[in-house]
Structure formats: structure tokens, C-alpha cells
CSV table of C-alpha atoms in Angstrom, one decimal:
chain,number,residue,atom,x,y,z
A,186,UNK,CA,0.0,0.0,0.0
A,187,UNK,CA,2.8,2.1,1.2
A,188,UNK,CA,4.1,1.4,-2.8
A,189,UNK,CA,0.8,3.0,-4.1
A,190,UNK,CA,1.3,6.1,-2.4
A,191,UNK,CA,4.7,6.3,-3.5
A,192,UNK,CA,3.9,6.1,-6.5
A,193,UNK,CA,0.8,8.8,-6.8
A,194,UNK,CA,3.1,11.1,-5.3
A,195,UNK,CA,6.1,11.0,-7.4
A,196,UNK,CA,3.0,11.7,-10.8
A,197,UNK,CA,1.5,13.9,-8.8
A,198,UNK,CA,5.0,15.6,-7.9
A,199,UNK,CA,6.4,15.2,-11.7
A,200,UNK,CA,2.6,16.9,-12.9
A,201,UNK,CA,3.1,20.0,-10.8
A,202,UNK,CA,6.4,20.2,-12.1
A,203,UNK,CA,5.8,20.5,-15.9
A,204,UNK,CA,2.5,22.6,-15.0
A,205,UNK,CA,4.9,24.9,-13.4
A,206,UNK,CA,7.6,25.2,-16.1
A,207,UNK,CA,4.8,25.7,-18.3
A,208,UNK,CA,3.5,28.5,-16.6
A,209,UNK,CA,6.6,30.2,-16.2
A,210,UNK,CA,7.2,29.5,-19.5
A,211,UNK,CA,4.7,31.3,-20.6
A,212,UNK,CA,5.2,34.3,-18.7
A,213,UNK,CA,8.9,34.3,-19.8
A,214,UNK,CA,8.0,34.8,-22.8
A,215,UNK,CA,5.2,37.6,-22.4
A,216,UNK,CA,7.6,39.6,-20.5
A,217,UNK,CA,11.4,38.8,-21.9
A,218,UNK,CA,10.8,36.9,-24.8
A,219,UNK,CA,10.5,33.9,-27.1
A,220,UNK,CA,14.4,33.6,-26.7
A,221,UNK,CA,14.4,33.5,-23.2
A,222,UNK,CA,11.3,30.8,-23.2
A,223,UNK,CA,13.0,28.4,-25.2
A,224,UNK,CA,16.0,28.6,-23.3
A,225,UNK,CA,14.1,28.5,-19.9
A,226,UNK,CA,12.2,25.0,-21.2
A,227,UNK,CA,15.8,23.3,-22.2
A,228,UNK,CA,17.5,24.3,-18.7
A,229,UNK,CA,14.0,22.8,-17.6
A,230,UNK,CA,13.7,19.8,-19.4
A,231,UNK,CA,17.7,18.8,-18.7
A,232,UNK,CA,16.5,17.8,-15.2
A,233,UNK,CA,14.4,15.0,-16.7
A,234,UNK,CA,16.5,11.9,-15.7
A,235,UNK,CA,16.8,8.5,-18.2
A,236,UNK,CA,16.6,5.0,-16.9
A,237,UNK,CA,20.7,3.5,-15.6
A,238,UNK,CA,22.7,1.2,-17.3
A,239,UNK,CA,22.7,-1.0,-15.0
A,240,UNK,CA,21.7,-4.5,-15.4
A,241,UNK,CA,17.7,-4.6,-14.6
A,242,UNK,CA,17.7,-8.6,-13.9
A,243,UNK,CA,21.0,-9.7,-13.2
A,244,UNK,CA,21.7,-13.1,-13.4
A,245,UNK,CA,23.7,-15.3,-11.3
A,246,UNK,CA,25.6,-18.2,-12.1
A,247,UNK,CA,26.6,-21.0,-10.1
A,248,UNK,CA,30.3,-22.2,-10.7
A,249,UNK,CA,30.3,-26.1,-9.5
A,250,UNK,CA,33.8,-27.8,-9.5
A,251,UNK,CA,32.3,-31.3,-8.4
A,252,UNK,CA,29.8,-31.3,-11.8
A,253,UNK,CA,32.4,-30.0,-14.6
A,254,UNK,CA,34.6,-33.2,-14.2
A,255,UNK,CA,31.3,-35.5,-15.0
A,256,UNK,CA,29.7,-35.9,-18.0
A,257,UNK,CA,27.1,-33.3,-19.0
A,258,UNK,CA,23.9,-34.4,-17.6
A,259,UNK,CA,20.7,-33.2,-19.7
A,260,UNK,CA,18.2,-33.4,-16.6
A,261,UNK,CA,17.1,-29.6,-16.3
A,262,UNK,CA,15.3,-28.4,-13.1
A,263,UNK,CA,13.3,-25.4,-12.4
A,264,UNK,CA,11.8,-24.0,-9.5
A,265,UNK,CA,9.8,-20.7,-8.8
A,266,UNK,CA,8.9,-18.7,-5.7
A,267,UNK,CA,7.5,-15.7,-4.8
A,268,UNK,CA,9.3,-13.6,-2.1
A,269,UNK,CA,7.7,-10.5,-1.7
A,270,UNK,CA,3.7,-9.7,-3.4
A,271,UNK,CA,1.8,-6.4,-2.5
A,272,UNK,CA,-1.1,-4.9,-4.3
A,273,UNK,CA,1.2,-3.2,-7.1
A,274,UNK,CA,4.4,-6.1,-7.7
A,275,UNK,CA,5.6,-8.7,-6.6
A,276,UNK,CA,9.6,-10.0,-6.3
A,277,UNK,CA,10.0,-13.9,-7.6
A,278,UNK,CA,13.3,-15.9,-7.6
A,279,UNK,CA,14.1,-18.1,-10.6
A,280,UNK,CA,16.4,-20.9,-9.9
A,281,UNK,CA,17.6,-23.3,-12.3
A,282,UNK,CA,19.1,-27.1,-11.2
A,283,UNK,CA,21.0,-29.4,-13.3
A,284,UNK,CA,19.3,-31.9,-10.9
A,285,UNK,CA,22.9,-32.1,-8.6
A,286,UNK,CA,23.0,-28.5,-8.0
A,287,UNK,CA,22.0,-25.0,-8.7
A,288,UNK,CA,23.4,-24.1,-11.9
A,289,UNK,CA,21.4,-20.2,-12.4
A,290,UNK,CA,19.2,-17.6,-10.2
A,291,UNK,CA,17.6,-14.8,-10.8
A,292,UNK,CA,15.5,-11.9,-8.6
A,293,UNK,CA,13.1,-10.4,-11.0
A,294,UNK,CA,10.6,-7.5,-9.7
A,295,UNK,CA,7.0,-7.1,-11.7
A,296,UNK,CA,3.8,-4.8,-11.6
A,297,UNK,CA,3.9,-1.4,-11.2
A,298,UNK,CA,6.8,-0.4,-9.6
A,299,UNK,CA,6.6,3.8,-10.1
A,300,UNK,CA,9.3,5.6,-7.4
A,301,UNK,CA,11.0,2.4,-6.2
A,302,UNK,CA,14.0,0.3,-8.0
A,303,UNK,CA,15.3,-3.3,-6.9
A,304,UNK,CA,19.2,-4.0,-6.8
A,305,UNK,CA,19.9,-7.6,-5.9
A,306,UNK,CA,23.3,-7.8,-4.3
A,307,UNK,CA,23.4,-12.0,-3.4
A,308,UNK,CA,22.0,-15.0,-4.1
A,309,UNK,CA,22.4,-18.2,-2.1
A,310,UNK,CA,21.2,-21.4,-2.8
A,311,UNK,CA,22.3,-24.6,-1.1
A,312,UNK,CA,20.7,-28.1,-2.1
A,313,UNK,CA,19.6,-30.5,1.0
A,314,UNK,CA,19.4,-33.8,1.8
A,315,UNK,CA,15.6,-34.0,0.4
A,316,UNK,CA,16.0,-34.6,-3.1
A,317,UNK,CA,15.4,-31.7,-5.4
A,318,UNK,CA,15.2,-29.2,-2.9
A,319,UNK,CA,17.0,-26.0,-1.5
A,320,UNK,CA,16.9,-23.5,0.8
A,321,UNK,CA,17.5,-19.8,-0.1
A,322,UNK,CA,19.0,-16.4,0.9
A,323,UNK,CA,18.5,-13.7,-1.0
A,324,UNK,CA,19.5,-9.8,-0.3
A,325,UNK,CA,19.3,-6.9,-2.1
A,326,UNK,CA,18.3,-2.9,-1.7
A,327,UNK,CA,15.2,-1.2,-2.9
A,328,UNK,CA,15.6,2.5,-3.5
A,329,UNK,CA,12.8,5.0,-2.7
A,330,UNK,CA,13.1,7.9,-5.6
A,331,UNK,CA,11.8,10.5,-5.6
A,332,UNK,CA,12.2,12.7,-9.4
A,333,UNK,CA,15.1,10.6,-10.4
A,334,UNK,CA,16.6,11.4,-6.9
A,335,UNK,CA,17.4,9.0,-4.0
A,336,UNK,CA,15.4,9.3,-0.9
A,337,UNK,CA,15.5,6.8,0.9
A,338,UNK,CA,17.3,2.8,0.8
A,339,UNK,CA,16.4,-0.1,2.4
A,340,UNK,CA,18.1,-3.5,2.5
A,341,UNK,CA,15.8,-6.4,2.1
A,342,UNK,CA,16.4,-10.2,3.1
A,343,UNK,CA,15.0,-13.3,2.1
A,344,UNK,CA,15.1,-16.9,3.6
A,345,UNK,CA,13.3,-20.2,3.0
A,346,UNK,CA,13.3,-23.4,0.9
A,347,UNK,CA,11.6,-24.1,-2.0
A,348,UNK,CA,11.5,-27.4,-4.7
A,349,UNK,CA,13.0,-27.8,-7.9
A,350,UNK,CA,10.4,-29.3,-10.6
A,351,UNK,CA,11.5,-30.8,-13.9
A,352,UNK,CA,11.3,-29.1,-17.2
């Protein structure tokens, strides 16, 4: 919920902004002049802020020195699970299995996610004694922005055990 309010406040914050460049805009321009205007709406506009290069879903992979000395083996395992779900997203961890261990993982964030971005910074997964199963940590930091600007982080951890299912 707290996510929804987030996010009607950074639109409602980035819609008073442009009706207030537009205004003064406009008076620029009926007192200076066009000039002025124009120049006024590009120092404006350079505050507008474009999506990092940074990796959005950043995949991890699994180096295992026990499986690279035996032959490949084609049995591929999957296993989905939700970690976090509110009214607007949800975060899910993919994990992939070559049925001895974890080979892949991946955090991926979905739904509307205005005003916040997620940063995974580790991925555990350990295999048990059950077969095909595993438990989990996962950590990472989601940022609180507020027009392009960082207000707020919070670090996030995740624990449990989940199954891997065939392909």
C-alpha cells in the first residue's frame, strides 16, 4: 500500500512540475521573450532523468567444481517462488538445477513499480538432503526515488526453501 502512495506522489509531484515550467514559460515569454522561453524549457527539461545502465535482472551463475569433471547431464530443473507480493508487484526468484545443484538464479521485480527500483546484491542457494530441494537467501536494496533522486534505501532479506520441478 505504502508502494501505491509512492507512487501517486512521485506523478503527482512530476505533474506540478511541468504545469509549473509551463506557466513560467509562458510568462517568460510575455515579458522577456520567445528567446528567453526556449532557453528557460531546455535548462527545464535537462532535469528529466533517463533510466541506468545497469543491469535490470541480473543473473547469477553458479560455478560447480564437483559437476564440470562428469559428463554433461541433460536433466534440467526449475523452481519458482514468490518472495515478496503487494497490491502493485511482486519480487520472484528463478532458480535453475542441473538436478545435482543449482546451476542459475535470478530476482526479477514485476507490476507497477513507479518511485522504487530493486538491486539484488546476493544470491544463495544450497541443495539439502531431500531430493530436489533447497533453501535460499536472497539480499538486495530497494531504492525510494523521488524525481530521479534517491530518498530513501532499504536493504531487504530473504530466507526459505523451496523445490525444484522438472522441465
Amino acid at each position: 500500500m505504502i508502494q501505491l502512495i509512492w507512487a501517486i506522489v512521485n506523478i503527482a509531484t512530476v505533474l506540478g512540475l511541468v504545469i509549473f515550467c509551463t506557466k513560467t514559460a509562458s510568462e517568460i515569454r510575455n515579458k522577456i521573450s520567445l528567446s528567453a522561453a526556449i532557453l528557460f524549457s531546455f535548462f527545464a527539461l535537462s532535469f528529466i532523468t533517463r533510466p541506468s545502465k545497469e543491469e535490470k535482472d541480473k543473473k547469477f551463475e553458479f560455478e560447480n567444481r564437483e559437476t564440470k569433471t562428469q559428463s554433461l547431464n541433460h536433466n534440467n530443473y526449475f523452481s519458482n517462488i514468490i518472495l515478496e507480493e503487494d497490491l502493485l508487484s511482486k519480487i520472484e526468484l528463478y532458480a535453475n538445477s542441473d538436478g545435482e545443484n543449482a546451476t542459475s538464479a535470478m530476482i526479477r521485480r514485476t507490476g507497477f513499480v513507479c518511485g522504487t527500483t530493486w538491486s539484488t546484491q546476493y544470491i544463495i542457494i544450497n541443495k539439502t538432503e531431500k531430493k530436489n530441494s533447497f533453501q535460499y537467501e536472497v539480499g538486495g536494496t530497494r531504492k525510494w526515488m523521488l524525481l530521479g533522486i534517491e530518498v530513501y534505501s532499504e536493504l531487504k532479506d530473504f530466507k526459505g526453501s523451496g523445490e525444484f520441478k522438472s522441465l
